[in-house]
Amino acid sequence: PPRSTLFPYTTLFRSIGKVLVRLGFVQEQDILQVMEGMLVLTFRIENEFYGVETYRVREVLKAVPLVPAAFTQAHWAGAFSLRGALLPILSFRRILGKDDLGADAKGWFIVLERKGFFFILWVDEVLEVRRFKVDQIEPVPTYLYGKNTEIYYCLGKVKDDLYSVLNPDILVDEPNLKTALTEVRHALPA
């Protein structure tokens, strides 16, 4: 949105921020950091750009051949042993309705955390860490509602590039993640 449409929101956010600081819920530096924007690890699937906030990322690895495992949920592609812990691999291509990259496991693994549970997001290519400033962040357009858009927090726009920023809590809900972790442990005992 143009800066003029952001003005009421930034003013409102500053006012709410002052109240939260006075009540002791947050520090002033926390409010200032939020006002600076989002720090996002960006990645690509084919010609589309995506991202996930860096505070959710634990590690980034070049993909290796997958260990096959039987899952009851179609989006899980296999498993990977990371320092003795078996982690399920979520294929973001499958979530988008695309075929996987192949058995030779091209691409990248992004290790994400959700409430103390770890899983791997398998993507085509990891790009860079970007800071999306407040005026570069847009809500998901309403015309996209109903097209699996609940998995996105927002959109980040840099020049002509548009990045869909993921919400890992919606991408993988807790019961489905626990089921995938259990299935990996049963299929591949340590």
PDB file of C-alpha atoms in Angstrom:
ATOM      1  CA  PRO A   1       0.000   0.000   0.000  1.00  0.00           C
ATOM      2  CA  PRO A   2       1.123   3.568  -0.506  1.00  0.00           C
ATOM      3  CA  ARG A   3       2.783   5.174   2.489  1.00  0.00           C
ATOM      4  CA  SER A   4      -0.273   7.404   3.025  1.00  0.00           C
ATOM      5  CA  THR A   5      -2.470   4.349   3.677  1.00  0.00           C
ATOM      6  CA  LEU A   6       0.077   2.985   6.166  1.00  0.00           C
ATOM      7  CA  PHE A   7       0.133   6.196   8.205  1.00  0.00           C
ATOM      8  CA  PRO A   8      -2.943   5.457  10.350  1.00  0.00           C
ATOM      9  CA  TYR A   9      -1.644   1.943  11.070  1.00  0.00           C
ATOM     10  CA  THR A  10       1.847   3.045  12.068  1.00  0.00           C
ATOM     11  CA  THR A  11       0.400   5.807  14.261  1.00  0.00           C
ATOM     12  CA  LEU A  12      -2.002   3.338  15.876  1.00  0.00           C
ATOM     13  CA  PHE A  13       0.803   0.794  16.351  1.00  0.00           C
ATOM     14  CA  ARG A  14       3.003   3.416  18.031  1.00  0.00           C
ATOM     15  CA  SER A  15       0.151   4.329  20.371  1.00  0.00           C
ATOM     16  CA  ILE A  16      -0.541   0.698  21.253  1.00  0.00           C
ATOM     17  CA  GLY A  17       3.200   0.156  21.645  1.00  0.00           C
ATOM     18  CA  LYS A  18       3.462   2.993  24.176  1.00  0.00           C
ATOM     19  CA  VAL A  19       0.634   1.479  26.215  1.00  0.00           C
ATOM     20  CA  LEU A  20       2.237  -1.986  26.154  1.00  0.00           C
ATOM     21  CA  VAL A  21       5.584  -0.509  27.288  1.00  0.00           C
ATOM     22  CA  ARG A  22       3.873   1.413  30.127  1.00  0.00           C
ATOM     23  CA  LEU A  23       2.097  -1.746  31.274  1.00  0.00           C
ATOM     24  CA  GLY A  24       5.405  -3.644  31.224  1.00  0.00           C
ATOM     25  CA  PHE A  25       4.375  -6.237  28.608  1.00  0.00           C
ATOM     26  CA  VAL A  26       7.185  -5.328  26.191  1.00  0.00           C
ATOM     27  CA  GLN A  27      10.348  -3.256  26.075  1.00  0.00           C
ATOM     28  CA  GLU A  28      10.608  -0.143  23.908  1.00  0.00           C
ATOM     29  CA  GLN A  29      13.376  -1.832  21.875  1.00  0.00           C
ATOM     30  CA  ASP A  30      10.894  -4.637  20.971  1.00  0.00           C
ATOM     31  CA  ILE A  31       8.463  -2.082  19.546  1.00  0.00           C
ATOM     32  CA  LEU A  32      11.239  -0.371  17.578  1.00  0.00           C
ATOM     33  CA  GLN A  33      12.392  -3.709  16.146  1.00  0.00           C
ATOM     34  CA  VAL A  34       8.859  -4.530  14.958  1.00  0.00           C
ATOM     35  CA  MET A  35       8.583  -1.092  13.363  1.00  0.00           C
ATOM     36  CA  GLU A  36      11.754  -1.874  11.359  1.00  0.00           C
ATOM     37  CA  GLY A  37       9.942  -4.734   9.622  1.00  0.00           C
ATOM     38  CA  MET A  38      10.319  -8.476   9.222  1.00  0.00           C
ATOM     39  CA  LEU A  39      13.580 -10.396   8.850  1.00  0.00           C
ATOM     40  CA  VAL A  40      12.822 -13.233   6.408  1.00  0.00           C
ATOM     41  CA  LEU A  41      14.782 -16.142   4.934  1.00  0.00           C
ATOM     42  CA  THR A  42      13.707 -16.153   1.286  1.00  0.00           C
ATOM     43  CA  PHE A  43      13.519 -19.142  -1.013  1.00  0.00           C
ATOM     44  CA  ARG A  44      12.242 -20.130  -4.426  1.00  0.00           C
ATOM     45  CA  ILE A  45       9.968 -22.811  -5.862  1.00  0.00           C
ATOM     46  CA  GLU A  46      10.308 -22.715  -9.658  1.00  0.00           C
ATOM     47  CA  ASN A  47       9.797 -18.996 -10.512  1.00  0.00           C
ATOM     48  CA  GLU A  48       7.869 -18.030  -7.358  1.00  0.00           C
ATOM     49  CA  PHE A  49       9.397 -16.449  -4.257  1.00  0.00           C
ATOM     50  CA  TYR A  50       8.568 -17.344  -0.663  1.00  0.00           C
ATOM     51  CA  GLY A  51       9.943 -16.709   2.784  1.00  0.00           C
ATOM     52  CA  VAL A  52       9.780 -17.627   6.444  1.00  0.00           C
ATOM     53  CA  GLU A  53      10.670 -15.387   9.369  1.00  0.00           C
ATOM     54  CA  THR A  54      14.239 -16.043  10.516  1.00  0.00           C
ATOM     55  CA  TYR A  55      13.312 -16.559  14.163  1.00  0.00           C
ATOM     56  CA  ARG A  56      11.581 -19.819  13.112  1.00  0.00           C
ATOM     57  CA  VAL A  57      14.615 -21.120  11.157  1.00  0.00           C
ATOM     58  CA  ARG A  58      17.098 -23.303  13.037  1.00  0.00           C
ATOM     59  CA  GLU A  59      19.340 -24.386  10.179  1.00  0.00           C
ATOM     60  CA  VAL A  60      19.693 -24.423   6.387  1.00  0.00           C
ATOM     61  CA  LEU A  61      21.239 -27.437   4.645  1.00  0.00           C
ATOM     62  CA  LYS A  62      21.904 -28.518   1.086  1.00  0.00           C
ATOM     63  CA  ALA A  63      19.450 -31.349   0.405  1.00  0.00           C
ATOM     64  CA  VAL A  64      20.681 -34.916   0.491  1.00  0.00           C
ATOM     65  CA  PRO A  65      18.938 -38.075  -0.734  1.00  0.00           C
ATOM     66  CA  LEU A  66      15.821 -38.687   1.332  1.00  0.00           C
ATOM     67  CA  VAL A  67      15.236 -41.666   3.558  1.00  0.00           C
ATOM     68  CA  PRO A  68      11.846 -42.954   2.441  1.00  0.00           C
ATOM     69  CA  ALA A  69       9.159 -43.351   5.109  1.00  0.00           C
ATOM     70  CA  ALA A  70       5.456 -44.181   4.902  1.00  0.00           C
ATOM     71  CA  PHE A  71       3.276 -41.238   5.901  1.00  0.00           C
ATOM     72  CA  THR A  72      -0.476 -40.989   6.237  1.00  0.00           C
ATOM     73  CA  GLN A  73      -0.257 -37.358   5.075  1.00  0.00           C
ATOM     74  CA  ALA A  74       0.640 -36.705   1.429  1.00  0.00           C
ATOM     75  CA  HIS A  75       2.845 -33.613   1.922  1.00  0.00           C
ATOM     76  CA  TRP A  76       5.544 -35.471   3.873  1.00  0.00           C
ATOM     77  CA  ALA A  77       8.315 -36.707   1.562  1.00  0.00           C
ATOM     78  CA  GLY A  78      10.704 -38.677   3.779  1.00  0.00           C
ATOM     79  CA  ALA A  79      13.051 -38.300   6.708  1.00  0.00           C
ATOM     80  CA  PHE A  80      16.497 -36.967   7.501  1.00  0.00           C
ATOM     81  CA  SER A  81      18.761 -37.726  10.451  1.00  0.00           C
ATOM     82  CA  LEU A  82      20.161 -34.507  11.863  1.00  0.00           C
ATOM     83  CA  ARG A  83      22.689 -35.125  14.631  1.00  0.00           C
ATOM     84  CA  GLY A  84      20.884 -38.289  15.696  1.00  0.00           C
ATOM     85  CA  ALA A  85      17.356 -36.854  15.565  1.00  0.00           C
ATOM     86  CA  LEU A  86      15.044 -38.153  12.840  1.00  0.00           C
ATOM     87  CA  LEU A  87      13.129 -35.264  11.292  1.00  0.00           C
ATOM     88  CA  PRO A  88      10.241 -35.523   8.832  1.00  0.00           C
ATOM     89  CA  ILE A  89      10.657 -33.667   5.541  1.00  0.00           C
ATOM     90  CA  LEU A  90       7.747 -31.556   4.319  1.00  0.00           C
ATOM     91  CA  SER A  91       7.767 -31.027   0.552  1.00  0.00           C
ATOM     92  CA  PHE A  92       6.652 -27.462  -0.140  1.00  0.00           C
ATOM     93  CA  ARG A  93       6.311 -28.404  -3.816  1.00  0.00           C
ATOM     94  CA  ARG A  94       3.640 -30.950  -2.850  1.00  0.00           C
ATOM     95  CA  ILE A  95       1.775 -28.333  -0.832  1.00  0.00           C
ATOM     96  CA  LEU A  96       1.724 -26.191  -3.970  1.00  0.00           C
ATOM     97  CA  GLY A  97       0.469 -29.137  -6.050  1.00  0.00           C
ATOM     98  CA  LYS A  98       3.778 -29.643  -7.888  1.00  0.00           C
ATOM     99  CA  ASP A  99       5.928 -32.750  -8.349  1.00  0.00           C
ATOM    100  CA  ASP A 100       9.008 -33.228  -6.162  1.00  0.00           C
ATOM    101  CA  LEU A 101      12.458 -32.496  -7.565  1.00  0.00           C
ATOM    102  CA  GLY A 102      13.338 -36.179  -7.806  1.00  0.00           C
ATOM    103  CA  ALA A 103      15.039 -38.996  -5.973  1.00  0.00           C
ATOM    104  CA  ASP A 104      18.461 -37.343  -6.176  1.00  0.00           C
ATOM    105  CA  ALA A 105      17.131 -34.728  -3.705  1.00  0.00           C
ATOM    106  CA  LYS A 106      18.125 -31.502  -5.356  1.00  0.00           C
ATOM    107  CA  GLY A 107      17.259 -28.366  -3.466  1.00  0.00           C
ATOM    108  CA  TRP A 108      17.618 -27.204   0.102  1.00  0.00           C
ATOM    109  CA  PHE A 109      16.377 -28.229   3.549  1.00  0.00           C
ATOM    110  CA  ILE A 110      15.199 -25.518   5.944  1.00  0.00           C
ATOM    111  CA  VAL A 111      14.974 -26.820   9.519  1.00  0.00           C
ATOM    112  CA  LEU A 112      12.014 -25.144  11.217  1.00  0.00           C
ATOM    113  CA  GLU A 113      10.695 -25.269  14.756  1.00  0.00           C
ATOM    114  CA  ARG A 114       7.070 -25.334  15.833  1.00  0.00           C
ATOM    115  CA  LYS A 115       6.489 -25.310  19.602  1.00  0.00           C
ATOM    116  CA  GLY A 116       9.610 -27.334  20.374  1.00  0.00           C
ATOM    117  CA  PHE A 117       9.108 -29.820  17.522  1.00  0.00           C
ATOM    118  CA  PHE A 118      11.432 -29.746  14.532  1.00  0.00           C
ATOM    119  CA  PHE A 119      10.733 -30.538  10.885  1.00  0.00           C
ATOM    120  CA  ILE A 120      12.351 -29.858   7.532  1.00  0.00           C
ATOM    121  CA  LEU A 121      10.868 -27.761   4.744  1.00  0.00           C
ATOM    122  CA  TRP A 122      12.216 -28.962   1.375  1.00  0.00           C
ATOM    123  CA  VAL A 123      12.514 -26.133  -1.186  1.00  0.00           C
ATOM    124  CA  ASP A 124      14.133 -25.635  -4.608  1.00  0.00           C
ATOM    125  CA  GLU A 125      16.624 -22.921  -3.681  1.00  0.00           C
ATOM    126  CA  VAL A 126      17.411 -20.787  -0.640  1.00  0.00           C
ATOM    127  CA  LEU A 127      18.070 -17.212  -1.718  1.00  0.00           C
ATOM    128  CA  GLU A 128      18.982 -14.764   1.054  1.00  0.00           C
ATOM    129  CA  VAL A 129      17.834 -13.131   4.261  1.00  0.00           C
ATOM    130  CA  ARG A 130      15.826  -9.959   3.571  1.00  0.00           C
ATOM    131  CA  ARG A 131      14.351  -7.315   5.805  1.00  0.00           C
ATOM    132  CA  PHE A 132      10.897  -6.307   4.630  1.00  0.00           C
ATOM    133  CA  LYS A 133      10.237  -2.808   5.915  1.00  0.00           C
ATOM    134  CA  VAL A 134       6.744  -1.869   7.039  1.00  0.00           C
ATOM    135  CA  ASP A 135       5.962  -0.182   3.703  1.00  0.00           C
ATOM    136  CA  GLN A 136       7.037  -3.361   1.818  1.00  0.00           C
ATOM    137  CA  ILE A 137       4.615  -5.636   3.690  1.00  0.00           C
ATOM    138  CA  GLU A 138       1.117  -6.160   2.354  1.00  0.00           C
ATOM    139  CA  PRO A 139      -1.771  -8.341   3.478  1.00  0.00           C
ATOM    140  CA  VAL A 140      -2.664 -11.346   1.359  1.00  0.00           C
ATOM    141  CA  PRO A 141      -5.125 -10.032  -1.289  1.00  0.00           C
ATOM    142  CA  THR A 142      -8.765 -10.997  -0.749  1.00  0.00           C
ATOM    143  CA  TYR A 143      -9.093 -12.305  -4.300  1.00  0.00           C
ATOM    144  CA  LEU A 144      -6.669 -15.098  -3.320  1.00  0.00           C
ATOM    145  CA  TYR A 145      -8.734 -16.242  -0.324  1.00  0.00           C
ATOM    146  CA  GLY A 146      -9.762 -19.860  -0.579  1.00  0.00           C
ATOM    147  CA  LYS A 147      -6.632 -20.754  -2.583  1.00  0.00           C
ATOM    148  CA  ASN A 148      -4.552 -22.159   0.308  1.00  0.00           C
ATOM    149  CA  THR A 149      -3.637 -18.625   1.372  1.00  0.00           C
ATOM    150  CA  GLU A 150      -4.136 -19.352   5.063  1.00  0.00           C
ATOM    151  CA  ILE A 151      -0.555 -20.685   5.112  1.00  0.00           C
ATOM    152  CA  TYR A 152       0.786 -17.141   4.511  1.00  0.00           C
ATOM    153  CA  TYR A 153       1.230 -14.308   7.024  1.00  0.00           C
ATOM    154  CA  CYS A 154       1.578 -11.626   4.402  1.00  0.00           C
ATOM    155  CA  LEU A 155       3.289 -10.618   1.189  1.00  0.00           C
ATOM    156  CA  GLY A 156       6.626  -8.849   0.976  1.00  0.00           C
ATOM    157  CA  LYS A 157       7.317  -6.682  -2.057  1.00  0.00           C
ATOM    158  CA  VAL A 158      10.778  -5.643  -3.217  1.00  0.00           C
ATOM    159  CA  LYS A 159      10.870  -3.805  -6.550  1.00  0.00           C
ATOM    160  CA  ASP A 160       9.004  -6.112  -8.948  1.00  0.00           C
ATOM    161  CA  ASP A 161       9.417  -9.269  -6.826  1.00  0.00           C
ATOM    162  CA  LEU A 162       6.634 -10.538  -4.577  1.00  0.00           C
ATOM    163  CA  TYR A 163       7.417 -12.915  -1.676  1.00  0.00           C
ATOM    164  CA  SER A 164       4.724 -14.958   0.068  1.00  0.00           C
ATOM    165  CA  VAL A 165       5.765 -15.167   3.747  1.00  0.00           C
ATOM    166  CA  LEU A 166       4.767 -18.488   5.334  1.00  0.00           C
ATOM    167  CA  ASN A 167       3.085 -19.072   8.662  1.00  0.00           C
ATOM    168  CA  PRO A 168       4.635 -22.380   9.861  1.00  0.00           C
ATOM    169  CA  ASP A 169       1.929 -22.774  12.524  1.00  0.00           C
ATOM    170  CA  ILE A 170      -0.700 -23.061   9.787  1.00  0.00           C
ATOM    171  CA  LEU A 171       1.572 -24.822   7.299  1.00  0.00           C
ATOM    172  CA  VAL A 172       1.929 -27.706   9.774  1.00  0.00           C
ATOM    173  CA  ASP A 173      -0.481 -27.873  12.673  1.00  0.00           C
ATOM    174  CA  GLU A 174       0.675 -29.538  15.881  1.00  0.00           C
ATOM    175  CA  PRO A 175      -1.331 -32.810  15.591  1.00  0.00           C
ATOM    176  CA  ASN A 176      -0.111 -33.435  12.014  1.00  0.00           C
ATOM    177  CA  LEU A 177       3.497 -32.694  12.969  1.00  0.00           C
ATOM    178  CA  LYS A 178       3.319 -35.056  15.958  1.00  0.00           C
ATOM    179  CA  THR A 179       1.836 -37.756  13.701  1.00  0.00           C
ATOM    180  CA  ALA A 180       4.651 -37.302  11.154  1.00  0.00           C
ATOM    181  CA  LEU A 181       7.305 -37.457  13.902  1.00  0.00           C
ATOM    182  CA  THR A 182       5.752 -40.663  15.269  1.00  0.00           C
ATOM    183  CA  GLU A 183       5.558 -42.228  11.793  1.00  0.00           C
ATOM    184  CA  VAL A 184       9.246 -41.409  11.140  1.00  0.00           C
ATOM    185  CA  ARG A 185      10.319 -42.921  14.466  1.00  0.00           C
ATOM    186  CA  HIS A 186       8.345 -46.124  13.839  1.00  0.00           C
ATOM    187  CA  ALA A 187       9.562 -46.486  10.264  1.00  0.00           C
ATOM    188  CA  LEU A 188      13.199 -45.742  11.050  1.00  0.00           C
ATOM    189  CA  PRO A 189      14.119 -46.823  14.568  1.00  0.00           C
ATOM    190  CA  ALA A 190      17.269 -45.118  15.812  1.00  0.00           C
TER     191      ALA A 190
END
